[in-house]
Short mmCIF file of C-alpha atoms in Angstrom, two decimals:
data_model
loop_
_atom_site.label_atom_id
_atom_site.label_comp_id
_atom_site.label_asym_id
_atom_site.label_seq_id
_atom_site.Cartn_x
_atom_site.Cartn_y
_atom_site.Cartn_z
CA UNK Y 1 -12.53 33.70 -22.60
CA UNK Y 2 -14.65 32.83 -19.60
CA UNK Y 3 -14.27 33.19 -15.87
CA UNK Y 4 -16.39 30.18 -15.06
CA UNK Y 5 -14.39 27.20 -13.86
CA UNK Y 6 -14.32 24.57 -16.59
CA UNK Y 7 -13.63 21.08 -15.32
CA UNK Y 8 -11.06 19.10 -17.26
CA UNK Y 9 -13.43 16.17 -17.30
CA UNK Y 10 -12.99 12.61 -16.14
CA UNK Y 11 -10.27 10.54 -17.72
CA UNK Y 12 -11.59 7.61 -19.68
CA UNK Y 13 -10.37 4.27 -20.81
CA UNK Y 14 -9.41 4.36 -24.46
CA UNK Y 15 -11.01 1.02 -25.29
CA UNK Y 16 -13.69 -1.30 -23.97
CA UNK Y 17 -16.08 -0.12 -21.28
CA UNK Y 18 -15.42 3.50 -20.36
CA UNK Y 19 -13.80 4.07 -17.00
CA UNK Y 20 -15.25 7.21 -15.48
CA UNK Y 21 -12.41 8.78 -13.55
CA UNK Y 22 -10.91 12.19 -13.10
CA UNK Y 23 -8.32 13.63 -15.69
CA UNK Y 24 -5.29 14.15 -13.98
CA UNK Y 25 -1.96 13.46 -15.42
CA UNK Y 26 -0.45 15.88 -12.97
CA UNK Y 27 0.84 15.79 -9.45
CA UNK Y 28 4.03 14.69 -7.76
CA UNK Y 29 5.64 11.89 -9.73
CA UNK Y 30 8.85 10.26 -8.61
CA UNK Y 31 10.51 9.39 -11.90
CA UNK Y 32 12.95 6.53 -11.94
CA UNK Y 33 15.58 5.81 -14.61
CA UNK Y 34 14.18 3.58 -17.31
CA UNK Y 35 15.88 0.20 -17.72
CA UNK Y 36 18.15 -0.09 -20.73
CA UNK Y 37 15.62 -2.47 -22.26
CA UNK Y 38 12.14 -2.09 -20.80
CA UNK Y 39 10.89 -5.27 -22.43
CA UNK Y 40 13.80 -7.47 -21.34
CA UNK Y 41 13.39 -9.81 -18.41
CA UNK Y 42 15.48 -8.83 -15.35
CA UNK Y 43 18.83 -10.63 -15.21
CA UNK Y 44 18.85 -13.35 -12.55
CA UNK Y 45 22.00 -15.37 -13.42
CA UNK Y 46 24.47 -15.13 -10.54
CA UNK Y 47 27.94 -13.73 -11.20
CA UNK Y 48 30.64 -16.35 -10.72
CA UNK Y 49 33.40 -15.56 -8.27
CA UNK Y 50 37.08 -15.83 -9.17
CA UNK Y 51 37.70 -17.38 -5.75
CA UNK Y 52 37.10 -21.17 -6.07
CA UNK Y 53 36.29 -21.39 -2.38
CA UNK Y 54 33.27 -19.10 -2.76
CA UNK Y 55 30.03 -20.81 -3.74
CA UNK Y 56 28.03 -18.76 -6.28
CA UNK Y 57 24.66 -17.58 -5.07
CA UNK Y 58 21.74 -19.62 -6.43
CA UNK Y 59 19.14 -17.97 -8.65
CA UNK Y 60 16.64 -15.94 -6.65
CA UNK Y 61 13.58 -17.47 -8.31
CA UNK Y 62 11.29 -16.41 -11.09
CA UNK Y 63 12.08 -12.79 -12.00
CA UNK Y 64 9.26 -10.27 -11.95
CA UNK Y 65 7.94 -9.28 -15.38
CA UNK Y 66 9.11 -5.86 -16.61
CA UNK Y 67 7.33 -2.93 -14.97
CA UNK Y 68 5.79 0.05 -16.72
CA UNK Y 69 5.12 1.80 -13.42
CA UNK Y 70 4.63 1.21 -9.72
CA UNK Y 71 1.88 2.99 -7.80
CA UNK Y 72 2.31 3.02 -4.02
CA UNK Y 73 4.10 -0.29 -4.40
CA UNK Y 74 1.49 -1.80 -6.76
CA UNK Y 75 2.93 -2.99 -10.06
CA UNK Y 76 1.71 -2.00 -13.52
CA UNK Y 77 3.35 -4.37 -15.98
CA UNK Y 78 4.71 -3.52 -19.40
CA UNK Y 79 2.65 -6.36 -20.86
CA UNK Y 80 -0.59 -4.79 -19.58
CA UNK Y 81 0.43 -1.37 -20.88
CA UNK Y 82 1.25 -2.81 -24.29
CA UNK Y 83 -2.09 -4.62 -24.31
CA UNK Y 84 -3.91 -1.33 -23.67
CA UNK Y 85 -1.91 0.30 -26.45
CA UNK Y 86 -2.86 -2.49 -28.83
CA UNK Y 87 -6.50 -2.11 -27.84
CA UNK Y 88 -6.32 1.56 -28.65
CA UNK Y 89 -4.72 0.69 -31.98
CA UNK Y 90 -7.62 -1.69 -32.67
CA UNK Y 91 -10.09 1.03 -31.70
CA UNK Y 92 -8.60 3.29 -34.37
CA UNK Y 93 -9.18 0.63 -37.00
CA UNK Y 94 -12.77 0.28 -35.77
CA UNK Y 95 -13.16 4.02 -36.40
CA UNK Y 96 -11.85 3.60 -39.97
CA UNK Y 97 -8.54 5.21 -39.06
CA UNK Y 98 -5.52 3.33 -40.40
CA UNK Y 99 -3.17 2.99 -37.40
CA UNK Y 100 -0.20 3.04 -39.78
CA UNK Y 101 -1.28 6.25 -41.49
CA UNK Y 102 0.11 9.63 -40.46
CA UNK Y 103 -3.11 10.44 -38.61
CA UNK Y 104 -3.12 7.03 -36.93
CA UNK Y 105 0.51 7.37 -35.82
CA UNK Y 106 -0.10 10.85 -34.48
CA UNK Y 107 -3.07 9.65 -32.44
CA UNK Y 108 -1.13 6.65 -31.16
CA UNK Y 109 1.75 8.88 -30.09
CA UNK Y 110 -0.63 11.24 -28.30
CA UNK Y 111 -2.25 8.29 -26.52
CA UNK Y 112 0.92 6.71 -25.15
CA UNK Y 113 1.32 9.02 -22.15
CA UNK Y 114 -2.42 9.23 -21.58
CA UNK Y 115 -2.87 5.46 -21.48
CA UNK Y 116 -0.22 5.02 -18.78
CA UNK Y 117 -1.67 7.97 -16.84
CA UNK Y 118 -5.12 6.38 -16.95
CA UNK Y 119 -3.70 3.06 -15.72
CA UNK Y 120 -1.91 4.83 -12.88
CA UNK Y 121 -5.02 6.81 -12.02
CA UNK Y 122 -7.16 3.68 -12.04
CA UNK Y 123 -4.77 2.09 -9.54
CA UNK Y 124 -4.95 5.19 -7.33
CA UNK Y 125 -8.74 5.19 -7.33
CA UNK Y 126 -9.00 1.48 -6.59
CA UNK Y 127 -6.49 1.83 -3.76
CA UNK Y 128 -8.55 4.69 -2.33
CA UNK Y 129 -11.71 2.60 -2.66
CA UNK Y 130 -10.10 -0.30 -0.81
CA UNK Y 131 -8.94 2.02 1.96
CA UNK Y 132 -12.48 3.44 2.22
CA UNK Y 133 -13.99 -0.03 2.44
CA UNK Y 134 -15.87 0.28 -0.86
CA UNK Y 135 -16.86 -3.07 -2.35
CA UNK Y 136 -18.11 -4.02 -5.80
CA UNK Y 137 -19.81 -7.42 -5.97
CA UNK Y 138 -19.79 -9.87 -8.88
CA UNK Y 139 -23.57 -9.46 -9.03
CA UNK Y 140 -23.21 -5.70 -9.61
CA UNK Y 141 -20.69 -6.28 -12.38
CA UNK Y 142 -22.89 -8.92 -14.03
CA UNK Y 143 -25.91 -6.63 -13.85
CA UNK Y 144 -23.99 -3.82 -15.51
CA UNK Y 145 -22.70 -6.14 -18.22
CA UNK Y 146 -26.26 -7.29 -18.83
CA UNK Y 147 -27.37 -3.69 -19.25
CA UNK Y 148 -24.53 -3.09 -21.70
CA UNK Y 149 -25.52 -6.17 -23.69
CA UNK Y 150 -29.18 -5.10 -23.78
CA UNK Y 151 -28.24 -1.63 -24.95
CA UNK Y 152 -25.97 -3.10 -27.66
CA UNK Y 153 -28.72 -5.37 -28.95
CA UNK Y 154 -27.76 -8.64 -27.29
CA UNK Y 155 -24.73 -10.41 -25.88
CA UNK Y 156 -23.52 -11.63 -29.29
CA UNK Y 157 -23.63 -8.10 -30.66
CA UNK Y 158 -21.75 -6.86 -27.60
CA UNK Y 159 -19.08 -9.53 -28.03
CA UNK Y 160 -18.66 -8.56 -31.67
CA UNK Y 161 -18.24 -4.91 -30.75
CA UNK Y 162 -15.76 -5.71 -27.99
CA UNK Y 163 -13.73 -7.87 -30.37
CA UNK Y 164 -13.65 -5.04 -32.91
CA UNK Y 165 -12.22 -2.79 -30.20
CA UNK Y 166 -9.60 -5.35 -29.22
CA UNK Y 167 -11.39 -6.20 -25.97
CA UNK Y 168 -12.60 -9.46 -24.45
CA UNK Y 169 -15.69 -10.06 -22.35
CA UNK Y 170 -13.58 -10.74 -19.25
CA UNK Y 171 -11.53 -7.64 -19.96
CA UNK Y 172 -14.70 -5.60 -20.24
CA UNK Y 173 -15.86 -6.98 -16.89
CA UNK Y 174 -12.63 -5.78 -15.30
CA UNK Y 175 -13.21 -2.35 -16.84
CA UNK Y 176 -16.77 -2.30 -15.51
CA UNK Y 177 -15.58 -3.22 -12.02
CA UNK Y 178 -13.08 -0.35 -12.16
CA UNK Y 179 -15.83 1.98 -13.39
CA UNK Y 180 -18.11 1.00 -10.51
CA UNK Y 181 -15.30 1.60 -8.02
CA UNK Y 182 -14.74 5.03 -9.55
CA UNK Y 183 -18.42 5.94 -9.51
CA UNK Y 184 -18.79 4.88 -5.88
CA UNK Y 185 -15.81 6.97 -4.84
CA UNK Y 186 -17.02 9.99 -6.79
CA UNK Y 187 -20.38 9.84 -5.06
CA UNK Y 188 -18.53 9.99 -1.75
CA UNK Y 189 -16.42 12.91 -2.91
CA UNK Y 190 -19.39 15.03 -4.04
CA UNK Y 191 -21.75 14.06 -1.21
CA UNK Y 192 -20.88 17.19 0.80
CA UNK Y 193 -21.73 19.66 -1.96
CA UNK Y 194 -24.76 21.61 -0.69
CA UNK Y 195 -27.97 22.28 -2.59
CA UNK Y 196 -27.84 25.95 -1.61
CA UNK Y 197 -25.15 28.37 -0.45
CA UNK Y 198 -24.24 32.03 -0.07
CA UNK Y 199 -24.00 33.55 -3.54
CA UNK Y 200 -23.22 36.87 -5.18
CA UNK Y 201 -24.50 38.33 -8.43
CA UNK Y 202 -21.54 40.16 -9.92
CA UNK Y 203 -20.18 41.83 -13.04
CA UNK Y 204 -16.62 42.36 -14.12
CA UNK Y 205 -14.52 44.19 -16.68
CA UNK Y 206 -11.37 42.44 -17.92
CA UNK Y 207 -8.56 44.27 -19.73
CA UNK Y 208 -4.97 43.48 -20.65
CA UNK Y 209 -3.04 46.19 -18.80
CA UNK Y 210 -3.06 47.78 -15.37
CA UNK Y 211 -2.97 51.22 -17.00
CA UNK Y 212 -6.17 50.58 -18.93
CA UNK Y 213 -7.85 49.16 -15.83
CA UNK Y 214 -6.92 52.25 -13.78
CA UNK Y 215 -8.29 54.46 -16.55
CA UNK Y 216 -11.62 52.63 -16.47
CA UNK Y 217 -11.66 52.74 -12.68
CA UNK Y 218 -11.23 56.51 -12.81
CA UNK Y 219 -14.22 56.75 -15.16
CA UNK Y 220 -16.31 54.74 -12.70
CA UNK Y 221 -15.33 57.09 -9.89
CA UNK Y 222 -16.40 60.00 -12.11
CA UNK Y 223 -19.87 58.44 -12.42
CA UNK Y 224 -19.62 56.35 -15.63
CA UNK Y 225 -21.94 53.35 -16.06
CA UNK Y 226 -20.31 49.98 -15.30
CA UNK Y 227 -22.38 48.07 -17.87
CA UNK Y 228 -21.55 50.53 -20.66
CA UNK Y 229 -17.83 50.40 -19.84
CA UNK Y 230 -17.87 46.60 -19.80
CA UNK Y 231 -19.51 46.47 -23.22
CA UNK Y 232 -16.99 48.94 -24.61
CA UNK Y 233 -13.77 47.62 -23.09
CA UNK Y 234 -13.99 44.15 -21.54
CA UNK Y 235 -11.88 41.41 -23.12
CA UNK Y 236 -14.11 38.68 -21.68
CA UNK Y 237 -16.08 37.81 -24.79
CA UNK Y 238 -18.41 35.47 -22.89
CA UNK Y 239 -19.79 38.30 -20.70
CA UNK Y 240 -18.96 41.51 -22.58
CA UNK Y 241 -22.25 41.82 -24.48
CA UNK Y 242 -24.16 41.40 -21.20
CA UNK Y 243 -22.25 44.21 -19.54
CA UNK Y 244 -19.80 41.85 -17.83
CA UNK Y 245 -22.60 39.96 -16.05
CA UNK Y 246 -21.35 36.79 -14.31
CA UNK Y 247 -24.76 35.94 -12.85
CA UNK Y 248 -25.15 34.40 -9.40
CA UNK Y 249 -22.40 32.07 -8.25
CA UNK Y 250 -21.25 30.43 -5.01
CA UNK Y 251 -17.64 30.11 -3.92
CA UNK Y 252 -15.55 27.70 -5.95
CA UNK Y 253 -16.98 28.48 -9.40
CA UNK Y 254 -14.67 31.08 -10.95
CA UNK Y 255 -11.28 30.07 -12.31
CA UNK Y 256 -9.91 33.47 -11.25
CA UNK Y 257 -10.00 33.09 -7.48
CA UNK Y 258 -8.90 36.71 -7.12
CA UNK Y 259 -12.10 37.89 -8.81
CA UNK Y 260 -14.20 35.57 -6.65
CA UNK Y 261 -12.53 36.84 -3.48
CA UNK Y 262 -13.13 40.43 -4.52
CA UNK Y 263 -16.79 39.75 -5.32
CA UNK Y 264 -17.48 38.16 -1.94
CA UNK Y 265 -15.84 41.11 -0.15
CA UNK Y 266 -18.20 43.68 -1.72
CA UNK Y 267 -21.72 44.79 -0.94
CA UNK Y 268 -24.40 45.46 -3.60
CA UNK Y 269 -23.56 48.55 -5.63
CA UNK Y 270 -19.88 48.55 -4.70
CA UNK Y 271 -17.06 47.95 -7.15
CA UNK Y 272 -13.51 46.84 -6.45
CA UNK Y 273 -10.12 48.37 -7.00
CA UNK Y 274 -8.11 46.93 -9.88
CA UNK Y 275 -7.76 43.18 -9.33
CA UNK Y 276 -4.94 41.26 -11.01
CA UNK Y 277 -5.35 37.59 -11.96
CA UNK Y 278 -3.62 35.24 -14.42
CA UNK Y 279 -6.25 36.33 -16.96
CA UNK Y 280 -5.44 40.03 -16.76
CA UNK Y 281 -6.75 43.04 -14.84
CA UNK Y 282 -10.31 43.18 -13.55
CA UNK Y 283 -12.73 45.54 -11.95
CA UNK Y 284 -15.55 43.73 -10.14
CA UNK Y 285 -18.98 45.06 -9.21
CA UNK Y 286 -21.51 43.27 -7.01
CA UNK Y 287 -25.16 43.67 -8.01
CA UNK Y 288 -26.85 41.51 -5.37
CA UNK Y 289 -26.03 39.09 -2.55
CA UNK Y 290 -28.06 36.16 -1.26
CA UNK Y 291 -27.01 34.40 1.97
CA UNK Y 292 -28.72 31.12 1.05
CA UNK Y 293 -29.62 30.67 -2.61
CA UNK Y 294 -30.26 27.36 -4.43
CA UNK Y 295 -27.26 26.45 -6.58
CA UNK Y 296 -28.15 26.18 -10.26
CA UNK Y 297 -27.79 22.78 -12.00
CA UNK Y 298 -24.92 24.13 -14.11
CA UNK Y 299 -23.03 25.39 -11.07
CA UNK Y 300 -23.78 22.13 -9.25
CA UNK Y 301 -22.17 20.29 -12.15
CA UNK Y 302 -19.11 22.55 -12.04
CA UNK Y 303 -18.76 22.13 -8.28
CA UNK Y 304 -19.01 18.35 -8.61
CA UNK Y 305 -16.43 18.25 -11.39
CA UNK Y 306 -14.09 20.47 -9.42
CA UNK Y 307 -14.48 18.38 -6.28
CA UNK Y 308 -13.64 15.21 -8.21
CA UNK Y 309 -10.71 16.86 -9.96
CA UNK Y 310 -9.33 18.20 -6.67
CA UNK Y 311 -9.67 14.73 -5.14
CA UNK Y 312 -7.88 13.09 -8.08
CA UNK Y 313 -5.07 15.64 -7.93
CA UNK Y 314 -4.75 15.02 -4.20
CA UNK Y 315 -4.39 11.29 -4.86
CA UNK Y 316 -1.59 12.02 -7.33
CA UNK Y 317 0.11 14.47 -4.98
CA UNK Y 318 0.14 12.02 -2.07
CA UNK Y 319 1.11 8.98 -4.12
CA UNK Y 320 4.50 7.45 -4.76
CA UNK Y 321 4.44 6.88 -8.50
CA UNK Y 322 7.47 5.40 -10.24
CA UNK Y 323 7.68 5.18 -14.04
CA UNK Y 324 10.04 2.72 -15.65
CA UNK Y 325 9.38 3.15 -19.37
CA UNK Y 326 9.61 5.97 -21.86
CA UNK Y 327 6.17 6.16 -23.44
CA UNK Y 328 6.77 9.13 -25.76
CA UNK Y 329 8.17 8.18 -29.19
#
């Protein structure tokens, strides 16, 4: 168990060029009833009237292909979703996993929801990029594709690898364009993260019950050593051997915001009352404070990941997302 915030990572494309985006899969989703046959074309034949004086309405034109989802009014078609699923199936074969085996079927079933979520998330990011005026030129895409080919050992080798993964060169270019949009937006999102900030150096003791925490708190008030009590009682295995030491951290690092709030309210040498969080019951002690300390590379990474994840979740929360297919088996 650890108190440090662990980013869920950036969602990736399952095949072809990796799309570096945030893992969401959560947020406000307006579910719509799935059509009785998601792969059937919408019915466009007019219904004849029993009144001979009424002229039947003419067909309304070419019906829209079946939808897998709609994202703020933008269509994601069943055919594109099925293509992504087939690409993932091909990628399993390229990894020497038989898609028809039990393992292959389990992995395919797990991927169904994730693939649609990634497609929805890609649409959200590209919509945000368009709104922000972010542009990706053909020259940038071609340069990236050239770098991919050079890294693979040449364009022919790259084409062979893409084919093995069920991808085409043009499809890979579309993936690269999406990746560049995502990278550009992420750079905007993390641009405000400072190089230094107010930080505290704190310790904590984590236990399962309020009664145990109060007992330890009473020992501290009687003069017991915080480090010794942490080593003897803390359930946080990642810090227990170091006497509960969390090191220096700025705001926004700990997954238990209650512990972070308590730490920033204390002065060096002080310890908190019993603090309850979803992890359990804590007692927090501040060792040192620094009003302007450089943020470590690891904490910079965590802050960047959290900023991107928060941004992705905000996109989901503000979006109107309609799903029209059942993707779970």
